[in-house]
Amino acid sequence: MKYRNASEILPDELLKELQKYAPGEVLYVPSSGNRKKWGADSGARLFYEQRNEEIRHKYFHLKVSIDILCDEYSLSYETVRKIIYK
């Protein structure tokens, strides 16, 4: 996140109004509009959805044990259980 000086962006009257409420403080201004879900840009969401579906398929259709799935995907037993029973 890049910080910008409010005096360079905001009109003087808005800047003065903000200074009444938070003088000298750093403010976070959230973007408006549609917010993307976590991992949508990087592809992480798709990667984990596909991995989890693969884990469920192996468990339910190929009868691979949770212990073997833990080793194969380097995940804890509890994590694999959560994926399977979600």
XYZ file of C-alpha atoms in Angstrom:
86
model
C 0.000 0.000 0.000
C 1.368 3.371 -0.978
C 1.002 6.375 1.316
C 0.122 9.706 -0.232
C -0.045 13.163 1.282
C -3.684 14.143 1.708
C -2.894 17.799 0.966
C -1.814 16.758 -2.534
C -5.058 14.874 -3.233
C -7.955 16.368 -1.307
C -9.624 19.756 -1.681
C -8.754 22.214 1.102
C -12.212 22.152 2.716
C -12.232 18.355 2.921
C -8.690 18.302 4.299
C -9.637 20.805 7.029
C -12.691 18.718 7.923
C -10.561 15.573 8.255
C -8.051 17.439 10.415
C -10.850 18.185 12.902
C -11.382 14.452 13.496
C -7.897 12.977 13.104
C -5.183 15.658 13.234
C -1.756 14.251 12.374
C -2.961 10.643 12.187
C -2.531 8.141 9.397
C -5.873 7.095 7.922
C -6.758 4.121 5.777
C -9.340 4.904 3.107
C -10.906 1.691 1.782
C -11.734 1.536 -1.885
C -15.342 1.618 -2.864
C -16.985 -0.694 -5.306
C -16.473 -4.361 -5.923
C -13.756 -5.956 -3.889
C -12.115 -9.059 -5.256
C -11.997 -12.180 -3.146
C -8.777 -13.350 -1.583
C -6.436 -14.956 -4.119
C -8.440 -13.933 -7.164
C -5.596 -11.982 -8.793
C -2.709 -14.257 -7.870
C -4.477 -17.502 -8.756
C -4.064 -18.843 -5.225
C -7.811 -19.307 -4.765
C -8.080 -21.457 -7.890
C -4.971 -23.446 -6.943
C -6.320 -24.336 -3.482
C -9.816 -25.111 -4.779
C -8.357 -27.531 -7.328
C -6.007 -29.096 -4.763
C -8.845 -29.577 -2.276
C -11.100 -31.117 -4.912
C -8.280 -33.493 -5.848
C -7.871 -34.472 -2.188
C -11.608 -35.156 -1.836
C -11.625 -37.186 -5.064
C -8.705 -39.331 -3.934
C -10.283 -39.924 -0.539
C -13.852 -40.724 -1.623
C -13.321 -42.364 -5.023
C -9.829 -43.853 -4.898
C -10.003 -44.704 -1.174
C -6.628 -43.117 -0.355
C -6.167 -42.836 3.412
C -5.872 -39.513 5.208
C -2.361 -40.402 6.384
C -1.172 -40.907 2.809
C -2.854 -37.656 1.708
C -1.101 -35.840 4.567
C 2.273 -37.058 3.330
C 1.500 -36.431 -0.334
C 0.332 -32.838 0.167
C 2.486 -31.981 3.213
C -0.583 -31.089 5.260
C -1.549 -31.902 8.825
C -4.073 -34.618 9.599
C -6.596 -32.038 10.843
C -6.216 -29.910 7.708
C -6.885 -32.874 5.424
C -9.913 -33.842 7.539
C -11.319 -30.309 7.225
C -10.850 -30.397 3.449
C -12.499 -33.789 3.122
C -15.521 -33.109 5.291
C -16.194 -29.548 4.140
